[in-house]
Amino acid sequence: MAKKILFVGAEVMPFAATGGLGDVMGSLPAALKAKYDEDVDVRVVVPLYAAVSDTVRAQMTLEKAFTVQLAWRNQYCGVYSLVKDNVTFYFIDNEFYFKRDRLYGHGDDGERYAYFCRAVLEMMDRLDYYPDVLHANDWQAALSIVYLKTKYAWNEKYAAIKTVFTIHNIEYQGQYDFAMLGDVFDIGAEHYTLMSYDGCINLCKAAIECADKVSTVSPTYAHEIMTPTYSHRLHFILARNSHKVMGILNGIDIDFYNPSADTDIPALYSAEDVSGKAECKLAFQKEYCLPEAADAPIIAVISRLASHKGIDLISGVLRHVLDMHPKAQFVVLGTGEGQYEAYFRQLENDYKDRVRSFITYNRALSKKIYAAADIFLMPSRSEPCGLSQMIACRYGTVPVVRETGGLYDSIKPYFEDEAGPHGNGFTFANYNASELEERTSAALYLYEKFPAKFAALVNRAMTTDFSWDASAVKYMEMYESL
Ligand code: GLC
């Protein structure tokens, strides 16, 4: 019998997504299906946001429509489905909650995702589909596990469902006022202890306590969140549940991120023949009015512009780096905190012939930058997994990263010994601007003075395996162990 796995989460690529969670929800299910085929039945459930295009909607089938109760509320729920890459996607339709311009950041997010989680459990009964594993991702899906254990498990059809809670970023925990416990979350006072932490309701904490397994998106992050430096205060909870915590490194969709078949970039290339990468650089320089020079190193940053991504370190040293390497060019793509958006705008103004700042988010442009650039900066303070460093490698752009979380697990430092050259990037240990500057300069130095060595490093980066292959096996082993 095929193992039935249901992924629950707030976003999924390519339907509606804003970040790494969406990438994983969009690529891991298909990878499991590709690897285990008949042995798994993989489905995904997400809200039907306004952002889902009409073209996609036209391919959907309405499976069921019913009413979901949440405390005193009676809310409409439509369940639509569509199949892609042999994975069934369910979309929970309620326009009052989900027909909005942004996915999150609304005052009633707690209520919206409580409704969503409740709808997921009701959907099982209406579709007569009970998964073997309910795999909930991040705080927005946390209540699906809590509801299963507190409200549904008495029903024998639900009783056998096992649960996995995956933490993509422990910073966001779903913290709410106690007044919402019964009125919004529809949870009785008998579960007060389960739901509360640090003087408020904490949905992530409750899911950690209830889940059969807790996973995070890299082995190193699984260790880090056991410590106060990284746990955002949940280390006490994780420590007492440590027997069920594990880390599995994310992969990326290597077909979507594939420089030898990418329609968003001007010239195709591969590890065997990288000549197209130079064309991508020249085309980029031309399009954005930078000096056209194949030998001018381009440094890139593609990131949310937030200090925990290390943007404060970058802004501390970048001018000095550019002054020391007069040929180098710099490109940034992203939005975020006002101070950093302003910093990069000003930088472009001060280095008009060398810097381009795109204060926006644009997937197609991001691929053009990955293809055009040589060096990719990602000095995060913490990074549960990080996908950009993997994408950069895939496009032959050498990452400079801080040794934390998934960055530590995916990027190995460049060095040479008797056995030859090693590594697929540059790394540094401490969250410190001078360490970032020193490693960035080392990368530029190698690029400028030892082109053959740099080319070999590019080759090692491009041939590192970032596919889901190995990790899909680990997920399957985790499901089997339940
Ligand atoms: C979150 C994390 C990021 C991770 C992604 C997917 O966005 O911040 O590090 O790669 O989730 O798991």
CSV table of N, CA and C and ligand atoms in Angstrom, one decimal, residues 20-21 24 168-169 217 250 383-387, ligand 1:
chain,number,residue,atom,x,y,z
A,20,GLY,N,11.4,30.8,1.0
A,20,GLY,CA,12.0,29.4,0.9
A,20,GLY,C,11.0,28.3,1.3
A,21,LEU,N,10.0,28.6,2.2
A,21,LEU,CA,9.0,27.6,2.5
A,21,LEU,C,8.3,27.2,1.3
A,24,VAL,N,10.3,24.8,-0.9
A,24,VAL,CA,10.3,23.4,-0.4
A,24,VAL,C,9.0,22.7,-0.6
A,168,HIS,N,10.9,25.7,9.5
A,168,HIS,CA,11.7,26.3,8.5
A,168,HIS,C,12.4,27.6,9.0
A,169,ASN,N,11.9,28.1,10.1
A,169,ASN,CA,12.5,29.3,10.7
A,169,ASN,C,11.9,29.5,12.1
A,217,VAL,N,15.4,22.2,8.8
A,217,VAL,CA,15.8,22.0,7.4
A,217,VAL,C,17.3,21.9,7.2
A,250,ASN,N,17.6,20.7,3.0
A,250,ASN,CA,16.8,20.9,1.8
A,250,ASN,C,17.6,20.7,0.6
A,383,GLU,N,20.7,30.9,9.6
A,383,GLU,CA,20.1,30.4,8.4
A,383,GLU,C,19.7,29.0,8.5
A,384,PRO,N,18.4,28.8,8.7
A,384,PRO,CA,17.9,27.4,8.9
A,384,PRO,C,18.4,26.5,7.8
A,385,CYS,N,18.2,26.8,6.5
A,385,CYS,CA,18.9,26.1,5.5
A,385,CYS,C,19.5,27.1,4.5
A,386,GLY,N,18.6,27.9,3.9
A,386,GLY,CA,19.1,28.8,2.9
A,386,GLY,C,19.1,28.1,1.5
A,387,LEU,N,18.5,28.7,0.5
A,387,LEU,CA,18.5,28.1,-0.8
A,387,LEU,C,19.3,28.8,-1.8
B,1,GLC,C1,13.0,29.6,5.6
B,1,GLC,C2,14.5,29.7,6.1
B,1,GLC,C3,15.5,29.3,5.1
B,1,GLC,C4,15.1,27.9,4.5
B,1,GLC,C5,13.7,28.0,4.0
B,1,GLC,C6,13.2,26.6,3.5
B,1,GLC,O1,12.8,30.6,4.7
B,1,GLC,O2,14.8,31.0,6.6
B,1,GLC,O3,16.8,29.2,5.6
B,1,GLC,O4,15.9,27.6,3.4
B,1,GLC,O5,12.8,28.3,5.1
B,1,GLC,O6,13.2,25.6,4.4
